[in-house]
Amino acid sequence: MKKPIVFSGAQPTGQLTLGNYLGALRQWTAMQADHDCIFCVVDLHALTVRQDPVLFRERILDLAALFLACGIDPEKSTIFIQSHVPAHAELAWLLSTFTMMGELDRMTQFKDKARSHAQNVNAGLFTYPVLMAADILLYGTHKVPVGEDQKQHLELSRDVAVRFNGLHGPVFVVPEPLVTGGGAARIKDLQEPTKKMSKTAEADLAKVMILDEPTAILKKFKKAVTDGLGVIQDDETNQPGVVNLLNIWRAAKGATMEEALAHFSHNQYGRLKVETGEAVIALLEPIRNRFTELRSDPAELEGILARGADQAMVRAEAMMQRVLTALGLPLNGRRFVSQAGRS
Ligand code: TYM
């Protein structure tokens, strides 16, 4: 029996946070055993905000190394860089003709980003979810493990697939979102715990990065914003900071909310903060060590990514040929290059 196909990606915009790890990457690694997984560094998406080319190149490789350090195994899964497989951009164009302006206009992430990048509200920022739909639909993806913030984009991918299939026959698989439970799907900012923890947040104390040193992690948790109520309970509305710490602790420990509440029944915020920090340090330390090893061997990393791109390209081309045929675009004369030009 064929394994279900999984696709997911992350943007190389700054380092990944604990939120990215708990909400997405940890789940990715767990799915490798019984799924056909494809994981992508979505560098084209990251161009919707301005990037410094020299730094950007390093960040793309950093993110690929981090995928591996988190446990993505290139022997089991396909791992590659989006811009290495031109079919992503090609399919995004075709799908943009099946996506309505009104649908894109409703995307909350576009509205947020248009506000935070008011100087540069480019068309790519608007059509970003179409490229994301292309990423997913290109591989006949069944399941897409993501954090909660990506659910709306996933819904759009489904709508576009259904619309295309309705007009041109069953070309695309309609993908299902897979959002982790246990409070890990939306890890909050440590300083403003009503907002998601975002890698682009300005305040250093707001976010824990996967590669942070243990001392920095502990400091950030000690300074996490809580409240003046003095009880540790599961009350998201009145105590978002406390609930966030409980969610992080239990995600790191693999515990339920009941277990967390029993463990912290002493109601001491100081101990909650320190123990959460310590649990996160234990979780992230092996990843940081492996990352340093991987980044010291660029040839090995580039080899893995080149192999991943080749695997992805072959699969993507098979889908492109079906899409082009369904649309009436001629395949005769189409040149497909895989492996060629690689040294
Ligand atoms: P990105 O790079 O912002 O985030 C990568 C993954 O991390 C999840 N995530 C979180 N989960 C829990 N708590 C948080 N605070 C938190 N912050 C981020 C995100 O939901 C995501 O799963 N558009 C996507 C990248 C993308 C993609 C795709 C994903 C492009 N094409 C196709 C899936 C399939 C993004 O910006 O993720």
Short mmCIF file of C-alpha atoms and ligand atoms in Angstrom, two decimals:
data_model
loop_
_atom_site.label_atom_id
_atom_site.label_comp_id
_atom_site.label_asym_id
_atom_site.label_seq_id
_atom_site.Cartn_x
_atom_site.Cartn_y
_atom_site.Cartn_z
CA MET A 1 0.00 0.00 0.00
CA LYS A 2 1.23 3.47 -0.85
CA LYS A 3 1.91 5.79 2.09
CA PRO A 4 -0.09 9.03 2.27
CA ILE A 5 1.81 12.02 0.92
CA VAL A 6 2.74 14.82 3.32
CA PHE A 7 4.04 18.24 2.28
CA SER A 8 5.07 21.11 4.52
CA GLY A 9 7.40 24.07 4.46
CA ALA A 10 8.86 26.94 6.44
CA GLN A 11 10.19 30.32 5.38
CA PRO A 12 13.85 31.25 5.81
CA THR A 13 12.95 34.62 7.31
CA GLY A 14 15.10 34.74 10.41
CA GLN A 15 15.74 31.78 12.63
CA LEU A 16 12.98 29.39 13.58
CA THR A 17 11.26 29.75 16.94
CA LEU A 18 10.16 27.29 19.54
CA GLY A 19 6.66 27.85 18.07
CA ASN A 20 7.80 26.62 14.66
CA TYR A 21 9.37 23.58 16.30
CA LEU A 22 6.47 22.58 18.53
CA GLY A 23 3.76 23.61 16.05
CA ALA A 24 5.30 22.12 12.94
CA LEU A 25 8.76 20.60 12.76
CA ARG A 26 8.41 18.18 15.61
CA GLN A 27 5.27 16.84 14.04
CA TRP A 28 7.00 16.55 10.67
CA THR A 29 9.73 14.33 12.05
CA ALA A 30 7.18 12.10 13.76
CA MET A 31 5.31 11.55 10.48
CA GLN A 32 8.27 10.22 8.53
CA ALA A 33 7.86 6.59 9.53
CA ASP A 34 4.44 6.04 8.00
CA HIS A 35 4.11 8.84 5.42
CA ASP A 36 5.78 9.80 2.17
CA CYS A 37 7.07 13.19 3.36
CA ILE A 38 8.28 16.19 1.39
CA PHE A 39 9.72 19.14 3.32
CA CYS A 40 10.62 22.41 1.68
CA VAL A 41 12.56 25.57 2.53
CA VAL A 42 10.19 28.07 0.91
CA ASP A 43 12.66 30.73 -0.13
CA LEU A 44 10.42 32.18 -2.88
CA HIS A 45 7.77 32.97 -0.25
CA ALA A 46 10.34 34.81 1.84
CA LEU A 47 11.01 37.22 -1.03
CA THR A 48 7.66 38.89 -0.35
CA VAL A 49 9.58 40.89 2.25
CA ARG A 50 12.94 42.49 1.41
CA GLN A 51 15.97 40.28 2.06
CA ASP A 52 19.66 41.08 2.09
CA PRO A 53 21.03 38.68 -0.59
CA VAL A 54 24.17 37.69 1.32
CA LEU A 55 22.35 37.02 4.57
CA PHE A 56 19.44 35.40 2.77
CA ARG A 57 21.62 32.74 1.16
CA GLU A 58 22.99 31.79 4.59
CA ARG A 59 19.53 31.72 6.14
CA ILE A 60 18.25 29.36 3.47
CA LEU A 61 21.08 26.91 4.19
CA ASP A 62 20.64 27.41 7.95
CA LEU A 63 17.01 26.46 7.68
CA ALA A 64 17.77 23.36 5.63
CA ALA A 65 20.37 22.34 8.24
CA LEU A 66 17.85 22.97 10.97
CA PHE A 67 15.29 20.70 9.30
CA LEU A 68 17.92 17.95 9.39
CA ALA A 69 19.00 18.78 12.94
CA CYS A 70 15.37 18.51 14.08
CA GLY A 71 15.28 14.95 12.77
CA ILE A 72 14.22 15.10 9.12
CA ASP A 73 15.97 12.11 7.59
CA PRO A 74 16.90 12.51 3.90
CA GLU A 75 16.91 8.72 3.53
CA LYS A 76 13.21 8.65 4.41
CA SER A 77 11.94 12.06 3.27
CA THR A 78 12.51 14.50 0.46
CA ILE A 79 14.05 17.75 1.66
CA PHE A 80 14.75 20.57 -0.78
CA ILE A 81 14.79 24.29 -1.51
CA GLN A 82 11.69 25.65 -3.28
CA SER A 83 13.59 27.79 -5.82
CA HIS A 84 15.46 24.67 -7.00
CA VAL A 85 12.21 23.33 -8.45
CA PRO A 86 10.87 25.84 -10.99
CA ALA A 87 7.51 24.06 -11.22
CA HIS A 88 6.43 25.76 -7.97
CA ALA A 89 6.47 29.19 -9.60
CA GLU A 90 5.06 27.79 -12.84
CA LEU A 91 2.08 26.14 -11.18
CA ALA A 92 1.50 29.23 -9.02
CA TRP A 93 0.89 31.23 -12.19
CA LEU A 94 -1.58 28.69 -13.54
CA LEU A 95 -3.41 28.50 -10.20
CA SER A 96 -3.58 32.28 -9.92
CA THR A 97 -6.05 32.11 -12.81
CA PHE A 98 -8.24 29.87 -10.63
CA THR A 99 -8.04 32.09 -7.52
CA MET A 100 -10.41 34.98 -6.99
CA MET A 101 -9.27 38.42 -5.83
CA GLY A 102 -11.95 38.34 -3.14
CA GLU A 103 -10.56 35.10 -1.73
CA LEU A 104 -7.08 36.55 -1.41
CA ASP A 105 -8.44 39.76 0.04
CA ARG A 106 -9.93 37.82 2.95
CA MET A 107 -6.62 36.32 4.07
CA THR A 108 -5.86 37.56 7.58
CA GLN A 109 -2.11 37.02 7.17
CA PHE A 110 -2.12 39.35 4.15
CA LYS A 111 -3.95 42.00 6.14
CA ASP A 112 -1.49 41.66 9.05
CA LYS A 113 1.56 41.75 6.79
CA ALA A 114 0.21 44.65 4.73
CA ARG A 115 -0.03 46.54 8.01
CA SER A 116 3.41 45.57 9.31
CA HIS A 117 5.14 46.11 5.93
CA ALA A 118 3.18 49.17 4.85
CA GLN A 119 6.15 50.41 2.77
CA ASN A 120 6.18 47.30 0.62
CA VAL A 121 2.72 45.85 0.00
CA ASN A 122 3.79 44.06 -3.18
CA ALA A 123 1.63 41.84 -5.40
CA GLY A 124 3.60 38.78 -4.21
CA LEU A 125 2.43 39.38 -0.67
CA PHE A 126 -1.13 39.29 -1.99
CA THR A 127 -0.69 36.16 -4.10
CA TYR A 128 1.44 34.39 -1.48
CA PRO A 129 -1.30 31.81 -0.72
CA VAL A 130 -1.42 30.84 -4.42
CA LEU A 131 2.25 29.87 -4.32
CA MET A 132 1.50 27.93 -1.19
CA ALA A 133 -1.35 26.13 -2.95
CA ALA A 134 1.07 25.31 -5.78
CA ASP A 135 3.61 23.85 -3.31
CA ILE A 136 1.00 21.56 -1.88
CA LEU A 137 -0.96 20.57 -4.99
CA LEU A 138 2.17 19.87 -7.04
CA TYR A 139 2.84 16.66 -5.12
CA GLY A 140 -0.65 15.16 -4.81
CA THR A 141 -0.39 15.94 -1.09
CA HIS A 142 -2.88 14.28 1.26
CA LYS A 143 -1.91 15.93 4.55
CA VAL A 144 -0.27 19.24 5.45
CA PRO A 145 1.05 19.51 9.02
CA VAL A 146 0.96 23.19 10.02
CA GLY A 147 0.40 25.50 12.97
CA GLU A 148 -2.97 27.14 13.37
CA ASP A 149 -1.94 30.37 11.62
CA GLN A 150 -1.74 28.51 8.28
CA LYS A 151 -5.21 26.96 8.36
CA GLN A 152 -6.84 29.71 6.33
CA HIS A 153 -4.21 29.32 3.60
CA LEU A 154 -4.85 25.60 3.56
CA GLU A 155 -8.56 26.19 3.16
CA LEU A 156 -7.80 28.30 0.08
CA SER A 157 -5.59 25.54 -1.38
CA ARG A 158 -8.51 23.15 -1.00
CA ASP A 159 -10.94 25.56 -2.66
CA VAL A 160 -8.59 26.12 -5.60
CA ALA A 161 -8.08 22.37 -6.05
CA VAL A 162 -11.82 21.73 -5.99
CA ARG A 163 -12.48 24.56 -8.48
CA PHE A 164 -9.80 23.32 -10.89
CA ASN A 165 -10.98 19.72 -10.64
CA GLY A 166 -14.57 20.81 -11.21
CA LEU A 167 -13.59 22.49 -14.47
CA HIS A 168 -10.90 20.14 -15.77
CA GLY A 169 -11.34 16.74 -14.13
CA PRO A 170 -9.77 15.15 -11.04
CA VAL A 171 -6.17 16.35 -11.43
CA PHE A 172 -5.44 17.49 -7.86
CA VAL A 173 -5.74 15.72 -4.53
CA VAL A 174 -7.70 17.93 -2.10
CA PRO A 175 -5.31 18.26 0.88
CA GLU A 176 -6.23 18.05 4.57
CA PRO A 177 -4.66 20.33 7.17
CA LEU A 178 -3.15 18.59 10.17
CA VAL A 179 -2.87 20.83 13.20
CA THR A 180 -1.08 19.52 16.30
CA GLY A 181 -3.08 19.29 19.49
CA GLY A 182 -1.89 19.84 23.04
CA GLY A 183 -1.66 23.62 22.80
CA ALA A 184 1.38 23.37 20.51
CA ALA A 185 -0.45 24.66 17.42
CA ARG A 186 -0.26 28.23 18.61
CA ILE A 187 2.68 28.95 20.89
CA LYS A 188 2.39 32.55 22.08
CA ASP A 189 4.79 35.47 22.33
CA LEU A 190 6.41 35.51 25.80
CA GLN A 191 5.97 39.27 26.18
CA GLU A 192 2.55 39.67 24.56
CA PRO A 193 0.92 36.29 25.15
CA THR A 194 -2.21 37.06 23.15
CA LYS A 195 -0.13 37.08 19.93
CA LYS A 196 1.52 34.05 18.29
CA MET A 197 5.26 33.66 18.83
CA SER A 198 6.63 34.95 15.53
CA LYS A 199 10.17 34.72 14.17
CA THR A 200 9.89 38.28 12.93
CA ALA A 201 8.84 39.75 16.32
CA GLU A 202 11.11 42.67 17.18
CA ALA A 203 11.60 42.10 20.90
CA ASP A 204 14.27 39.54 21.68
CA LEU A 205 12.56 38.49 24.91
CA ALA A 206 9.34 37.75 23.03
CA LYS A 207 10.55 34.64 21.20
CA VAL A 208 12.68 31.61 21.95
CA MET A 209 14.73 30.55 18.97
CA ILE A 210 15.50 26.86 18.39
CA LEU A 211 19.21 27.72 18.36
CA ASP A 212 19.24 29.94 21.47
CA GLU A 213 21.90 29.22 24.11
CA PRO A 214 20.56 27.70 27.37
CA THR A 215 21.31 30.86 29.38
CA ALA A 216 19.33 32.98 26.91
CA ILE A 217 16.41 30.55 27.02
CA LEU A 218 16.26 30.60 30.81
CA LYS A 219 16.43 34.39 30.86
CA LYS A 220 13.55 34.70 28.40
CA PHE A 221 11.34 32.37 30.43
CA LYS A 222 12.20 34.12 33.69
CA LYS A 223 11.09 37.40 32.12
CA ALA A 224 7.93 35.97 30.52
CA VAL A 225 4.86 38.12 31.11
CA THR A 226 2.21 36.53 33.35
CA ASP A 227 -0.42 38.28 35.49
CA GLY A 228 -1.13 39.31 39.07
CA LEU A 229 -3.69 36.63 39.90
CA GLY A 230 -1.27 34.25 41.61
CA VAL A 231 -2.98 31.00 40.58
CA ILE A 232 -1.87 28.51 37.97
CA GLN A 233 -4.97 27.46 36.09
CA ASP A 234 -6.16 26.85 32.54
CA ASP A 235 -7.85 30.21 31.94
CA GLU A 236 -6.80 31.43 28.50
CA THR A 237 -8.96 34.57 28.59
CA ASN A 238 -7.68 36.00 31.84
CA GLN A 239 -4.27 34.33 32.06
CA PRO A 240 -2.86 33.94 28.53
CA GLY A 241 0.75 34.12 29.78
CA VAL A 242 0.32 31.35 32.35
CA VAL A 243 -1.55 29.13 29.90
CA ASN A 244 1.17 29.64 27.29
CA LEU A 245 3.82 28.50 29.79
CA LEU A 246 1.71 25.49 30.72
CA ASN A 247 1.29 24.64 27.04
CA ILE A 248 5.01 24.93 26.38
CA TRP A 249 5.91 22.86 29.46
CA ARG A 250 3.53 20.09 28.55
CA ALA A 251 4.54 20.10 24.88
CA ALA A 252 8.17 19.74 25.97
CA LYS A 253 7.34 17.03 28.52
CA GLY A 254 4.64 15.22 26.57
CA ALA A 255 2.12 15.85 29.38
CA THR A 256 -1.61 16.62 29.42
CA MET A 257 -3.10 19.83 30.81
CA GLU A 258 -4.36 17.91 33.88
CA GLU A 259 -0.86 16.63 34.58
CA ALA A 260 0.58 20.11 34.17
CA LEU A 261 -1.97 21.62 36.56
CA ALA A 262 -1.27 18.90 39.14
CA HIS A 263 2.48 19.45 38.79
CA PHE A 264 2.16 23.22 39.30
CA SER A 265 -0.55 23.15 41.97
CA HIS A 266 1.84 25.12 44.23
CA ASN A 267 0.81 28.21 42.23
CA GLN A 268 4.33 29.65 42.14
CA TYR A 269 4.90 31.55 38.91
CA GLY A 270 8.68 31.62 39.49
CA ARG A 271 8.87 27.83 39.49
CA LEU A 272 6.57 27.56 36.48
CA LYS A 273 8.86 29.87 34.51
CA VAL A 274 12.12 28.17 35.50
CA GLU A 275 10.85 24.63 34.99
CA THR A 276 9.40 25.54 31.61
CA GLY A 277 12.74 27.09 30.63
CA GLU A 278 14.60 23.97 31.76
CA ALA A 279 12.25 21.64 29.88
CA VAL A 280 12.79 23.67 26.70
CA ILE A 281 16.58 23.69 27.15
CA ALA A 282 16.58 19.88 27.43
CA LEU A 283 14.42 19.64 24.31
CA LEU A 284 16.48 21.99 22.15
CA GLU A 285 20.06 21.25 23.20
CA PRO A 286 20.59 18.14 21.02
CA ILE A 287 19.14 20.01 18.03
CA ARG A 288 21.56 22.89 18.50
CA ASN A 289 24.53 20.53 18.70
CA ARG A 290 23.54 18.65 15.56
CA PHE A 291 22.94 21.93 13.70
CA THR A 292 26.48 23.10 14.44
CA GLU A 293 27.87 19.84 13.08
CA LEU A 294 25.78 20.03 9.89
CA ARG A 295 26.69 23.64 9.18
CA SER A 296 30.40 22.84 9.43
CA ASP A 297 30.13 20.57 6.37
CA PRO A 298 28.63 22.60 3.50
CA ALA A 299 29.38 19.97 0.83
CA GLU A 300 27.35 17.33 2.65
CA LEU A 301 24.42 19.70 3.12
CA GLU A 302 24.46 20.84 -0.51
CA GLY A 303 24.60 17.21 -1.65
CA ILE A 304 21.51 16.36 0.38
CA LEU A 305 19.65 19.37 -1.02
CA ALA A 306 20.63 18.61 -4.62
CA ARG A 307 19.38 15.03 -4.27
CA GLY A 308 16.18 16.30 -2.68
CA ALA A 309 15.63 18.79 -5.51
CA ASP A 310 16.06 16.05 -8.10
CA GLN A 311 13.53 13.81 -6.40
CA ALA A 312 11.08 16.70 -6.05
CA MET A 313 11.59 17.85 -9.64
CA VAL A 314 10.73 14.47 -11.11
CA ARG A 315 7.53 14.28 -9.07
CA ALA A 316 6.60 17.89 -9.81
CA GLU A 317 7.07 17.43 -13.54
CA ALA A 318 4.69 14.46 -13.58
CA MET A 319 1.99 16.68 -12.03
CA MET A 320 2.83 19.62 -14.32
CA GLN A 321 2.30 17.42 -17.36
CA ARG A 322 -1.15 16.43 -16.10
CA VAL A 323 -2.06 20.04 -15.36
CA LEU A 324 -0.81 21.37 -18.71
CA THR A 325 -2.63 18.62 -20.56
CA ALA A 326 -5.85 19.28 -18.67
CA LEU A 327 -5.60 22.98 -19.60
CA GLY A 328 -4.87 22.31 -23.27
CA LEU A 329 -1.27 23.55 -23.20
CA PRO A 330 1.00 21.57 -25.58
CA LEU A 331 3.52 19.16 -24.07
CA ASN A 332 5.28 18.62 -27.39
CA GLY A 333 8.53 20.54 -27.31
CA ARG A 334 8.50 20.96 -23.51
CA ARG A 335 12.00 20.40 -22.16
CA PHE A 336 12.39 19.00 -18.69
CA VAL A 337 15.76 19.21 -17.00
CA SER A 338 16.53 17.12 -13.95
CA GLN A 339 20.06 16.32 -12.82
CA ALA A 340 21.44 18.19 -15.85
CA GLY A 341 24.01 20.81 -15.04
CA ARG A 342 24.76 19.50 -11.56
CA SER A 343 28.39 18.92 -10.87
P1 TYM B 1 6.23 29.79 8.63
O1 TYM B 1 7.60 29.76 8.04
O2 TYM B 1 5.73 31.08 9.17
O3 TYM B 1 6.13 28.73 9.81
C1 TYM B 1 6.50 27.36 9.65
C2 TYM B 1 5.52 26.48 10.42
O4 TYM B 1 5.51 26.83 11.83
C3 TYM B 1 4.17 27.04 12.27
N1 TYM B 1 4.19 28.09 13.32
C4 TYM B 1 3.71 27.92 14.57
N2 TYM B 1 3.14 26.88 15.18
C5 TYM B 1 2.77 27.04 16.49
N3 TYM B 1 2.97 28.19 17.19
C6 TYM B 1 3.54 29.26 16.61
N4 TYM B 1 3.74 30.37 17.30
C7 TYM B 1 3.95 29.16 15.23
N5 TYM B 1 4.55 30.02 14.35
C8 TYM B 1 4.68 29.34 13.20
C9 TYM B 1 3.45 27.52 11.01
O5 TYM B 1 2.05 27.32 11.12
C10 TYM B 1 4.06 26.64 9.95
O6 TYM B 1 3.44 25.37 9.93
N6 TYM B 1 3.24 29.90 4.64
C11 TYM B 1 4.02 29.02 5.49
C12 TYM B 1 5.09 28.27 4.76
C13 TYM B 1 4.61 27.47 3.61
C14 TYM B 1 3.91 26.22 3.69
C15 TYM B 1 3.70 25.83 2.34
C16 TYM B 1 3.48 25.45 4.76
C17 TYM B 1 4.77 27.76 2.29
N7 TYM B 1 4.24 26.78 1.53
C18 TYM B 1 3.03 24.65 2.06
C19 TYM B 1 2.80 24.26 4.46
C20 TYM B 1 2.59 23.88 3.13
C21 TYM B 1 4.70 29.88 6.54
O7 TYM B 1 4.89 31.05 6.40
O8 TYM B 1 5.17 29.17 7.61
#
